[in-house]
Amino acid sequence: MLAVRGRDAGPAREPPFLPSVRIIFRQAPFGVSRSPGSWLTLMLLCVVIVPTIGVVWFMRQAVDNERLAGRQKLAEAYHAHLAGLRSRLEENWNRRDPATPPARTAGEAASRFASLVRSGAADAVVVLDPSGAPLYPDTATPPETSSTSPAWREAEALELKSPAAAAAAFGRIARDADDVDTRARALQAQARSLLRSGDRAAALTVLTAILDDTRLAPAIDPQGRLVVPNAGLLALELARELQPDGVSAIRARLRADAVDYEHARLPAPQRRFLLRELQRLDPDATVAALLAAEDLAAAYLAADEQPARDTALRLSALPDLWQSVADGGGTILLHRAEALPGRLSTVLGPTGLPDDVRLEFVAPGHETGDALVSLPAGALLPGWRLALVVPDLRRFEAAADARAVSYAWIAALVVLTIVVFASLAWGLVRRQTALTRLRNDLVANVTHELKTPLASMRLLVDTLLQSTTPDPQTTREYLQLIATENLRLSRLIGNFLTFSRIERNKYSFDFHDVPAGEIVTAAAAAVRDKMQAPGCRFEVDAAPDLPRIPADADALATALINLLDNAWKYSGADKAITLTARADVGTVRFAVRDNGIGLSPRDTRRIFRRFVQVHRTPHAGGGGVGLGLSIVEFIVTAHRGTVQVESAPDRGSTFTIAIPVAASSP
Ligand code: ADP
């Protein structure tokens, strides 16, 4: 594996000796403070998320308030308009009563009923006479006037015993009768007797004759009912069976009578009966509408309602049925609640409202729902409300929407600012924390690394001092060991000082063109004693004609000594270490090779970082704090050179420093 550090080492390089969050502190010897990540994250959450939620909440509130304010303005604007509509409605409603004099005859009353219902002015009508009693629909049954002529009684007596004879007798009465009522009733009785006798065809002929004789039209029976329609209904039934071709003519005739409120003097109950029968046989919208009106008026009268007294609308005794008077009190108009809004709108006329604003009449007990504005409908419609509904309010909220967009932008900016400042603060705190840890770890490492050689030296010195007759050979060996420890200590302290100077930007180089061979010699001399230990083969192989290089000779030698120290530390008992120097295309390449424990590809990429130690327990004596290679890299970079490492686990390592040769060199 080959890793290149120093000049042109690629973009992944870190600036040397600046505190970096990527520093890896391996196996800190003494208690190292815990990672502050968790509380930092918590702090970040508090600092960013809480204000963000707050800002978003405030923004939403502001937008809602804006919408509400817009709505209120709109409601205020329409409030006056709605009040105006209410006054106009009341005026129009009262004005539409032409104060027609009260109806005096039943015919007049029926005609008024029909015209009001047909015009849609009401769902049903009750026309009163001047005394306030209902004229139409009439409920009172006229006193029964029975024909008691002897001939009639005779014919009636025959009806059960001999219907055919009775039919003949009634035929004679009809022929001889002076008045239309008797003639019509006799013909009706003749038809009835013929039916009893089983002569249905003859009965139909008699009934058709009644229908065709226009003089019989006003004829009434003792109960006050018109004879012709009753005869017509019977004829219709017989014709459906005996003479289908004639059915439609009979039906048309009956329908004309039923819907004729001008001439046909049908009493209301008989008319309702006729209308119902017709509707049953042949449903028709006109008949249905009149029948509904008749039914409603009859139900109103049956409910024994206290009639309305003024033109304002009052709830009647029937549920959802409203009443008001017209014609100066001569007519009671009845309105179903569901039909009233449409009728009131017609009375009101154009509202002058925009297309998308709708006027609604809200009945008592109903909700105004999402009405923009609503008002009590006033005296005209007690309990009702007038409401303006805007189905698509958003169209009116364009201004609020525009404001909402600007609020959203402001909120986004505020949140962004919070995030930016929080990130800056977070970075600052992390940086500070990293620096604090760096300082603590450095103190811990330095103390640890200084303690070991000092303890060894003290032990050796104590042993020598305690010996009364020191053996010269042993004394020499001990002193040798003390010297080695001392050297190691000096190098360690040298490295610390270098690191400290680098950190404080106080490290200065003294560049001269020096022969590359001198640097090799100086480095080899510095480590020679150590390398002469048993089990260690140390070779120096420097080409004789090495060119000169611009260098701070002491610094570059320190770099080589660091590499040689490492080669010694990270090799086993049988060490083979070589220091070579070769000229190579404009550079001088210094290489330190060992047969030690080597490095994995991943480790070769990170060993140049400060305080990174892959192997904490060196094979052969000597500690370290993970600064050596970072100092090497710093020195090499200052020389515009590169440092490479080629290594594999258990196969040894080769560290190569390439320094450009001096311009003056051949
Ligand atoms: P240290 O004080 O730990 O020696 P260095 O910066 O000199 O610090 O080296 C960093 C790490 O690189 C060492 O801890 C060691 O794990 C690894 N290392 C350095 N040189 C060698 C080598 N020649 N063989 C194997 N590992 C090495």
XYZ file of C-alpha atoms and ligand atoms in Angstrom:
693
model
C 0.000 0.000 0.000
C 1.321 3.390 -0.935
C 0.228 6.605 0.698
C 1.673 9.956 -0.300
C 1.782 12.915 2.076
C 3.187 16.391 1.742
C 3.324 18.493 -1.395
C 0.919 17.400 -4.147
C -0.492 14.839 -1.812
C -3.980 15.558 -3.105
C -7.026 17.485 -1.943
C -7.796 15.196 0.996
C -4.973 16.712 3.043
C -5.825 18.550 6.204
C -4.120 21.799 7.122
C -1.410 20.697 9.526
C -1.867 21.118 13.252
C -5.148 22.929 13.209
C -7.609 21.429 15.624
C -9.835 19.177 13.622
C -12.971 17.332 14.580
C -11.685 14.335 12.664
C -8.860 13.716 15.113
C -9.075 10.163 16.388
C -8.016 9.716 19.979
C -7.144 6.116 20.413
C -6.904 4.442 23.775
C -6.531 7.560 25.845
C -4.522 6.340 28.829
C -6.351 8.285 31.436
C -10.052 9.072 31.637
C -11.068 11.022 28.569
C -14.167 13.224 28.744
C -17.311 11.778 27.152
C -18.471 12.895 23.726
C -20.708 15.917 24.092
C -22.630 14.911 20.959
C -25.784 13.942 22.758
C -26.248 17.145 24.708
C -25.111 19.194 21.760
C -27.774 17.539 19.622
C -30.321 18.166 22.340
C -29.264 21.785 22.519
C -29.503 22.080 18.743
C -32.996 20.647 18.864
C -33.991 23.158 21.499
C -32.324 26.064 19.775
C -33.672 25.270 16.293
C -36.816 23.248 16.587
C -38.538 25.098 19.419
C -38.183 28.566 17.848
C -39.078 27.087 14.457
C -42.285 25.639 15.838
C -42.959 28.947 17.534
C -42.378 30.951 14.365
C -44.550 28.618 12.290
C -47.274 28.769 14.918
C -47.173 32.547 15.049
C -47.242 32.704 11.290
C -50.301 30.502 11.110
C -52.025 32.594 13.754
C -51.158 35.746 11.864
C -52.513 34.326 8.613
C -55.695 33.176 10.333
C -56.130 36.589 11.929
C -55.545 38.217 8.585
C -58.239 36.045 7.022
C -60.586 36.762 9.915
C -59.996 40.480 9.633
C -60.614 40.313 5.870
C -63.815 38.395 6.484
C -64.942 40.900 9.074
C -64.338 43.793 6.729
C -66.307 42.026 4.046
C -69.080 41.206 6.507
C -69.259 44.843 7.601
C -69.478 45.955 3.996
C -72.330 43.554 3.320
C -74.134 44.141 6.605
C -75.556 47.456 5.449
C -76.486 45.957 2.096
C -78.339 43.140 3.799
C -80.221 45.577 6.062
C -81.252 47.478 2.926
C -82.538 44.294 1.340
C -84.531 43.521 4.437
C -86.291 46.914 4.350
C -86.954 46.560 0.652
C -88.399 43.095 1.136
C -90.774 44.370 3.789
C -91.821 47.303 1.624
C -92.398 45.171 -1.461
C -94.271 42.573 0.531
C -96.696 45.123 1.945
C -96.977 47.009 -1.303
C -98.013 43.958 -3.307
C -101.341 43.837 -1.470
C -103.637 45.803 -3.789
C -106.241 46.043 -1.021
C -108.926 44.459 -3.175
C -112.295 44.576 -1.447
C -113.235 41.320 0.259
C -115.021 38.703 -1.894
C -118.759 38.667 -1.466
C -119.879 35.566 -3.334
C -118.622 31.996 -3.386
C -117.893 32.367 -7.113
C -115.725 35.412 -6.490
C -113.951 33.601 -3.671
C -113.222 30.507 -5.810
C -111.937 32.667 -8.608
C -109.654 34.583 -6.212
C -108.390 31.296 -4.780
C -107.509 30.021 -8.245
C -105.850 33.184 -9.449
C -103.656 33.516 -6.329
C -102.604 29.877 -6.387
C -101.933 29.926 -10.122
C -99.891 33.117 -9.884
C -97.670 31.437 -7.270
C -98.462 34.101 -4.674
C -99.237 31.364 -2.174
C -99.307 27.604 -1.845
C -102.944 27.786 -0.808
C -105.522 30.443 -0.079
C -108.522 30.841 2.178
C -110.931 33.559 1.021
C -113.046 35.041 3.775
C -116.386 36.793 3.651
C -116.745 40.236 5.288
C -117.617 38.574 8.582
C -114.363 36.617 8.519
C -115.947 33.205 7.772
C -114.324 31.112 5.025
C -116.012 31.610 1.655
C -113.653 29.384 -0.240
C -112.757 26.633 0.449
C -116.286 26.318 1.799
C -116.867 23.766 4.472
C -120.452 24.360 5.495
C -122.914 21.880 3.851
C -126.099 23.540 2.588
C -129.291 22.275 4.175
C -130.622 19.210 2.410
C -133.506 19.959 0.085
C -135.147 16.716 -0.792
C -137.687 16.339 -3.525
C -140.667 14.789 -1.973
C -143.060 14.605 -4.926
C -145.247 11.485 -4.830
C -143.899 10.337 -8.211
C -140.331 10.550 -6.878
C -141.153 8.615 -3.734
C -142.893 5.989 -5.870
C -139.894 5.639 -8.156
C -137.551 5.426 -5.127
C -139.717 2.683 -3.652
C -139.451 0.695 -6.889
C -135.648 1.017 -6.990
C -134.919 -1.957 -4.799
C -137.774 -4.179 -5.929
C -137.725 -3.497 -9.661
C -134.786 -1.371 -10.804
C -135.956 -1.454 -14.471
C -139.374 -0.088 -13.505
C -137.712 2.468 -11.261
C -135.528 3.523 -14.203
C -138.591 4.071 -16.346
C -140.299 5.995 -13.552
C -137.240 8.265 -13.064
C -137.134 8.759 -16.857
C -140.680 10.011 -16.780
C -139.960 12.369 -13.883
C -137.018 13.778 -15.817
C -139.111 14.328 -18.907
C -141.857 16.076 -17.023
C -139.627 18.128 -14.696
C -139.865 21.898 -14.819
C -136.581 22.748 -13.073
C -133.052 21.664 -14.005
C -132.222 20.344 -10.563
C -135.113 17.820 -10.588
C -134.483 16.874 -14.205
C -130.769 16.305 -13.630
C -131.298 14.365 -10.396
C -134.029 12.210 -12.064
C -131.715 11.361 -14.939
C -128.961 10.511 -12.415
C -131.407 8.279 -10.509
C -132.511 6.672 -13.795
C -128.893 5.805 -14.629
C -128.424 4.403 -11.113
C -131.527 2.202 -11.489
C -130.425 1.027 -14.909
C -127.106 -0.003 -13.392
C -128.941 -1.899 -10.666
C -131.037 -3.619 -13.328
C -127.816 -4.631 -15.099
C -128.312 -2.484 -18.182
C -124.922 -0.768 -18.055
C -124.993 0.437 -21.680
C -128.339 2.185 -21.156
C -126.952 3.706 -17.922
C -123.954 5.080 -19.836
C -126.273 6.569 -22.496
C -128.295 8.370 -19.815
C -125.150 9.658 -18.090
C -123.681 10.890 -21.394
C -126.939 12.695 -22.043
C -126.576 14.476 -18.668
C -123.065 15.543 -19.611
C -124.085 16.748 -23.051
C -127.033 18.816 -21.898
C -125.507 22.207 -21.131
C -128.728 23.351 -19.467
C -128.053 20.858 -16.700
C -124.655 22.339 -15.788
C -125.823 24.357 -12.769
C -128.026 21.568 -11.414
C -127.273 20.643 -7.791
C -128.283 17.746 -5.609
C -129.860 18.050 -2.125
C -126.349 18.121 -0.575
C -125.486 21.152 -2.691
C -123.159 19.236 -5.013
C -123.238 19.738 -8.798
C -124.945 16.805 -10.442
C -123.077 16.843 -13.726
C -119.552 16.115 -12.363
C -120.841 13.230 -10.259
C -122.668 11.806 -13.258
C -119.533 12.380 -15.298
C -117.377 10.365 -12.889
C -119.832 7.452 -13.127
C -119.919 7.760 -16.894
C -116.124 7.737 -16.988
C -116.036 4.496 -15.069
C -118.604 2.835 -17.361
C -116.991 4.164 -20.521
C -113.597 2.691 -19.590
C -115.344 -0.664 -19.589
C -117.940 -0.300 -22.374
C -116.768 2.416 -24.677
C -113.012 3.185 -24.375
C -113.176 5.629 -27.342
C -115.343 7.962 -25.364
C -113.161 8.025 -22.235
C -110.935 10.934 -23.164
C -113.836 13.188 -24.093
C -115.527 12.511 -20.759
C -112.279 13.019 -18.894
C -111.582 16.285 -20.693
C -114.999 17.504 -19.811
C -114.574 16.557 -16.151
C -111.093 18.121 -16.010
C -112.427 21.345 -17.511
C -115.083 21.472 -14.808
C -112.620 20.641 -12.028
C -110.119 23.363 -12.922
C -112.771 25.940 -13.805
C -113.013 28.245 -10.807
C -114.858 30.926 -12.762
C -118.067 29.253 -13.908
C -118.315 25.791 -12.445
C -119.822 26.388 -9.026
C -118.277 23.302 -7.530
C -118.263 23.276 -3.733
C -114.665 22.852 -2.488
C -115.081 19.314 -1.058
C -116.631 18.097 -4.321
C -113.917 19.811 -6.326
C -111.213 18.153 -4.178
C -112.894 14.796 -4.695
C -113.111 15.366 -8.446
C -109.513 16.588 -8.661
C -108.290 13.586 -6.679
C -110.185 11.133 -8.899
C -108.853 12.786 -12.039
C -105.330 12.800 -10.651
C -105.675 9.122 -9.861
C -106.888 8.295 -13.369
C -104.603 10.573 -15.318
C -101.883 12.478 -13.369
C -101.458 16.039 -14.534
C -99.376 18.957 -13.112
C -102.176 21.541 -13.171
C -104.599 19.222 -11.442
C -101.875 18.187 -8.964
C -101.093 21.812 -8.068
C -104.740 22.728 -7.537
C -105.376 19.563 -5.562
C -102.371 20.310 -3.306
C -103.651 23.846 -2.746
C -107.168 22.591 -1.993
C -105.823 19.938 0.392
C -103.607 22.435 2.161
C -106.408 24.975 2.574
C -108.747 22.231 3.845
C -106.128 21.018 6.322
C -105.576 24.607 7.485
C -109.295 25.077 8.076
C -109.587 21.686 9.760
C -106.781 22.656 12.149
C -109.144 25.311 13.438
C -106.505 27.974 13.026
C -106.926 31.441 14.404
C -106.683 33.310 11.108
C -103.847 35.754 10.531
C -104.636 39.391 11.023
C -101.803 41.267 9.304
C -99.622 41.084 6.257
C -96.616 39.828 8.241
C -95.942 36.125 8.097
C -96.985 34.040 11.100
C -96.540 30.375 11.738
C -99.885 28.572 11.505
C -101.101 25.684 13.654
C -99.736 23.324 11.025
C -96.005 22.677 11.140
C -93.933 24.601 8.588
C -97.018 26.372 7.240
C -96.859 30.151 7.314
C -99.793 32.497 6.859
C -100.347 36.142 6.089
C -103.378 38.161 5.055
C -104.002 40.051 1.849
C -106.846 42.008 0.331
C -107.288 44.041 3.476
C -107.838 40.933 5.521
C -110.203 39.225 3.067
C -107.713 36.564 1.982
C -105.377 34.334 3.966
C -102.299 33.334 2.030
C -100.716 30.073 3.081
C -97.046 29.341 2.426
C -95.114 26.175 2.926
C -91.744 26.951 4.599
C -89.803 25.411 1.704
C -91.615 27.545 -0.898
C -91.321 30.768 1.054
C -87.673 31.676 0.204
C -88.376 31.489 -3.538
C -91.536 33.567 -3.147
C -89.751 36.140 -0.978
C -86.937 36.388 -3.541
C -89.490 37.108 -6.250
C -91.071 39.778 -4.083
C -87.668 41.264 -3.278
C -86.562 41.512 -6.900
C -82.915 42.007 -7.926
C -80.580 41.996 -4.921
C -77.684 43.857 -6.492
C -75.299 41.281 -5.039
C -72.333 39.897 -6.977
C -72.922 36.574 -8.702
C -70.996 34.606 -6.121
C -72.811 36.079 -3.118
C -76.124 34.387 -2.389
C -79.028 35.638 -0.272
C -80.602 32.933 1.853
C -83.747 32.929 3.970
C -83.055 30.769 6.993
C -86.160 29.336 8.664
C -86.431 29.268 12.465
C -84.538 26.372 13.975
C -82.125 26.190 11.054
C -78.482 27.222 11.219
C -77.044 30.100 9.241
C -74.019 27.826 8.744
C -71.040 29.473 7.131
C -72.912 32.660 6.247
C -70.684 35.686 5.849
C -73.250 37.862 7.606
C -76.799 37.298 8.807
C -79.588 39.459 10.242
C -82.957 38.744 11.827
C -85.497 38.990 9.022
C -87.541 41.448 11.044
C -91.258 41.816 11.719
C -92.211 40.423 8.340
C -90.708 37.017 9.076
C -90.529 36.485 12.829
C -87.848 33.951 13.735
C -86.352 33.894 10.264
C -82.928 35.224 9.375
C -81.567 36.740 6.211
C -78.089 35.486 5.430
C -75.481 36.222 2.819
C -73.521 33.172 1.803
C -70.308 33.280 -0.170
C -69.619 29.745 -1.395
C -66.110 30.597 -2.548
C -64.724 32.927 0.088
C -61.168 32.404 -1.169
C -61.825 34.748 -4.080
C -62.279 37.540 -1.572
C -59.215 36.513 0.363
C -56.619 37.310 -2.278
C -55.185 40.090 -0.117
C -54.957 37.799 2.895
C -53.323 35.148 0.705
C -50.728 37.632 -0.506
C -50.032 38.572 3.103
C -49.819 34.892 4.011
C -47.155 34.401 1.338
C -45.078 37.257 2.727
C -45.506 35.851 6.247
C -44.339 32.478 4.958
C -41.243 34.128 3.501
C -40.527 35.964 6.715
C -40.982 32.749 8.680
C -38.679 30.901 6.291
C -36.041 33.625 6.657
C -36.315 33.603 10.429
C -36.053 29.819 10.525
C -33.100 29.931 8.132
C -31.383 32.536 10.273
C -31.983 30.423 13.363
C -30.563 27.373 11.604
C -27.505 29.279 10.354
C -26.770 30.801 13.737
C -27.401 27.526 15.506
C -25.017 25.746 13.116
C -22.374 28.412 13.667
C -22.824 28.177 17.408
C -22.746 24.413 17.228
C -19.559 24.452 15.176
C -18.000 26.888 17.623
C -18.956 24.816 20.619
C -17.667 21.635 19.000
C -14.440 23.344 18.063
C -14.017 24.615 21.591
C -14.824 21.213 22.985
C -12.332 19.575 20.638
C -9.655 22.044 21.722
C -10.354 21.389 25.363
C -10.144 17.659 24.814
C -6.953 18.081 22.805
C -5.362 19.995 25.650
C -6.506 17.476 28.242
C -5.356 14.521 26.164
C -2.025 16.167 25.459
C -1.382 16.752 29.137
C -2.396 13.165 29.906
C -0.221 11.717 27.124
C 2.789 13.851 27.914
C 2.651 12.988 31.582
C 2.343 9.323 30.760
C 5.180 9.326 28.230
C 7.517 11.309 30.481
C 6.862 9.114 33.486
C 8.152 5.888 31.899
C 11.746 6.942 30.982
C 12.074 8.982 34.189
C 11.018 5.992 36.281
C 13.523 3.723 34.443
C 16.318 6.227 34.940
C 15.512 6.639 38.620
C 15.520 2.884 39.080
C 18.896 2.519 37.392
C 20.421 5.415 39.324
C 19.012 4.092 42.627
C 20.473 0.662 41.892
C 23.872 2.161 41.173
C 23.769 4.318 44.294
C 22.807 1.403 46.521
C 25.637 -0.744 45.244
C 28.613 -0.329 47.590
C 31.111 -2.017 45.237
C 29.772 -1.319 41.800
C 30.952 -3.643 39.059
C 32.437 -1.409 36.311
C 30.879 -3.508 33.591
C 27.392 -3.320 35.137
C 27.820 0.330 35.906
C 28.659 0.961 32.280
C 25.661 -0.997 31.085
C 23.388 0.927 33.459
C 24.815 4.227 32.384
C 24.333 3.144 28.770
C 20.707 2.397 29.523
C 20.285 5.720 31.314
C 21.800 7.469 28.293
C 19.347 5.670 25.965
C 16.374 6.626 28.126
C 17.701 10.133 28.317
C 17.972 10.290 24.553
C 14.458 8.983 24.165
C 13.236 11.554 26.647
C 15.081 14.296 24.811
C 13.537 13.222 21.499
C 10.106 13.123 23.066
C 10.513 16.562 24.554
C 12.001 17.706 21.252
C 8.868 16.498 19.485
C 6.610 18.224 22.009
C 8.506 21.474 21.597
C 8.362 21.176 17.828
C 4.640 20.491 18.000
C 4.121 23.389 20.364
C 6.042 25.742 18.063
C 4.148 24.505 15.055
C 0.852 25.045 16.871
C 1.825 28.570 17.803
C 3.228 29.218 14.329
C 6.583 29.794 15.945
C 8.511 27.081 14.105
C 11.022 28.628 11.745
C 13.242 26.868 9.245
C 16.762 27.817 8.343
C 17.139 26.767 4.698
C 20.520 26.268 3.077
C 21.667 24.210 0.138
C 23.099 21.204 1.924
C 24.445 17.941 0.557
C 21.718 15.317 1.023
C 24.362 12.848 2.270
C 25.053 15.063 5.338
C 21.458 14.740 6.459
C 21.629 10.953 6.148
C 24.844 10.855 8.131
C 23.416 13.087 10.891
C 20.237 11.019 11.218
C 22.142 7.704 11.214
C 24.550 8.988 13.845
C 21.678 10.029 16.107
C 20.164 6.559 16.166
C 23.293 4.449 15.775
C 23.643 3.629 19.478
C 20.083 2.417 19.684
C 20.406 0.440 16.470
C 23.476 -1.368 17.754
C 21.362 -3.186 20.302
C 21.324 -6.977 19.948
C 18.811 -8.326 17.423
C 18.869 -5.201 15.296
C 20.499 -4.938 11.860
C 20.796 -1.361 10.728
C 22.081 -0.421 7.282
C 22.703 2.975 5.812
C 22.924 3.103 2.045
C 23.449 6.602 0.669
C 24.588 7.079 -2.939
C 27.956 8.785 -2.996
C 27.050 11.545 -5.493
C 23.840 12.819 -3.944
C 22.986 16.360 -5.049
C 22.486 19.298 -2.732
C 19.024 20.095 -1.524
C 17.600 23.335 -0.076
C 16.882 22.257 3.461
C 16.956 22.996 7.127
C 19.408 20.185 7.792
C 18.469 19.779 11.484
C 14.745 19.696 10.754
C 15.069 17.186 7.919
C 17.360 15.035 10.052
C 14.702 15.189 12.825
C 12.137 13.912 10.315
C 14.406 10.985 9.364
C 15.174 10.257 13.025
C 11.430 10.127 13.746
C 10.986 7.600 10.916
C 13.958 5.553 12.150
C 12.615 5.652 15.726
C 9.272 4.381 14.466
C 10.973 1.633 12.423
C 12.702 0.538 15.608
C 9.591 0.823 17.787
C 7.234 -1.003 15.448
C 9.500 -3.923 14.618
C 9.758 -7.170 16.488
C 12.787 -8.618 18.327
C 14.596 -9.317 15.064
C 14.827 -5.906 13.453
C 16.173 -5.159 9.971
C 16.135 -1.430 9.331
C 17.672 0.365 6.367
C 18.063 4.031 5.621
C 18.646 4.757 1.943
C 19.067 7.947 -0.035
C 18.902 8.146 -3.843
C 18.745 10.890 -6.411
C 15.638 10.498 -8.571
C 14.439 12.864 -11.336
C 14.988 16.223 -9.657
C 14.493 14.899 -6.129
C 16.413 13.135 -3.463
C 14.462 10.231 -2.024
C 15.186 9.236 1.590
C 13.643 5.885 2.509
C 13.371 4.169 5.892
C 12.482 0.496 5.541
C 11.740 -1.937 8.329
C 10.575 -5.521 8.656
C 8.114 -4.621 11.422
C 4.450 -5.094 12.070
C 3.342 -2.963 9.129
C 0.095 -1.138 8.630
C -3.271 -1.833 7.040
C -4.283 0.294 4.016
C -6.808 2.155 6.187
C -4.211 2.950 8.838
C -1.675 4.231 6.328
C -4.196 6.943 5.428
C -4.550 8.307 8.946
C -1.231 7.848 10.742
C -0.079 11.345 9.731
C -2.831 12.983 11.761
C -1.883 14.326 15.152
C -2.306 12.016 18.118
C -3.359 9.101 15.948
C -1.739 5.956 17.219
C -2.503 2.670 15.559
C -0.285 0.545 17.778
C -0.377 1.711 21.347
C 1.963 -0.923 22.661
C 5.117 -0.833 20.644
C 6.921 -4.096 20.266
C 10.175 -2.858 21.515
C 10.288 -0.222 24.228
C 9.799 3.479 23.683
C 6.442 5.168 23.816
C 4.961 7.917 21.767
C 2.033 10.240 21.683
C 1.159 10.121 17.992
C 3.000 13.322 17.066
C 6.066 11.951 15.243
C 4.593 11.462 11.788
C 2.607 14.691 11.910
C 5.877 16.517 12.591
C 7.530 14.601 9.729
C 4.782 15.680 7.392
C 4.989 19.284 8.550
C 8.759 19.408 7.982
C 8.542 17.679 4.584
C 5.755 19.991 3.425
C 7.838 22.992 4.459
C 10.598 21.565 2.192
C 8.077 21.358 -0.690
C 8.517 17.612 -0.619
C 6.289 14.593 -0.176
C 6.213 11.705 2.244
C 4.887 8.310 1.183
C 4.270 5.128 3.071
C 4.233 1.691 1.597
C 3.176 -0.944 4.074
C 1.273 -4.152 4.683
C 0.459 -5.845 8.000
C 3.351 -8.096 9.163
C 5.331 -7.296 6.018
C 7.118 -4.182 7.260
C 6.848 -0.594 6.115
C 8.787 1.796 3.948
C 8.460 5.531 4.556
C 9.893 7.620 1.699
C 10.579 11.342 1.830
C 11.169 13.052 -1.540
C 12.792 16.508 -1.435
C 13.396 18.567 -4.608
C 17.070 19.165 -5.362
C 18.572 22.661 -5.265
C 18.398 24.693 -8.470
C 22.181 25.016 -8.364
C 22.719 21.256 -8.315
C 23.814 19.591 -11.520
P 3.980 7.502 17.858
O 4.467 8.413 18.876
O 2.829 6.702 18.308
O 5.056 6.656 17.244
P 3.830 8.575 15.231
O 3.134 9.772 14.698
O 5.268 8.528 15.023
O 3.410 8.431 16.729
O 3.220 7.327 14.527
C 1.829 7.208 14.463
C 1.437 5.751 14.446
O 1.826 5.198 13.162
C 2.142 4.924 15.434
O 1.427 4.923 16.673
C 2.145 3.571 14.810
O 0.977 2.880 15.118
C 2.168 3.847 13.328
N 3.531 3.687 12.789
C 4.459 4.639 12.584
N 5.555 4.128 12.019
C 5.329 2.803 11.840
C 6.091 1.700 11.293
N 7.325 1.886 10.811
N 5.542 0.490 11.298
C 4.268 0.316 11.777
N 3.522 1.296 12.307
C 4.041 2.529 12.322
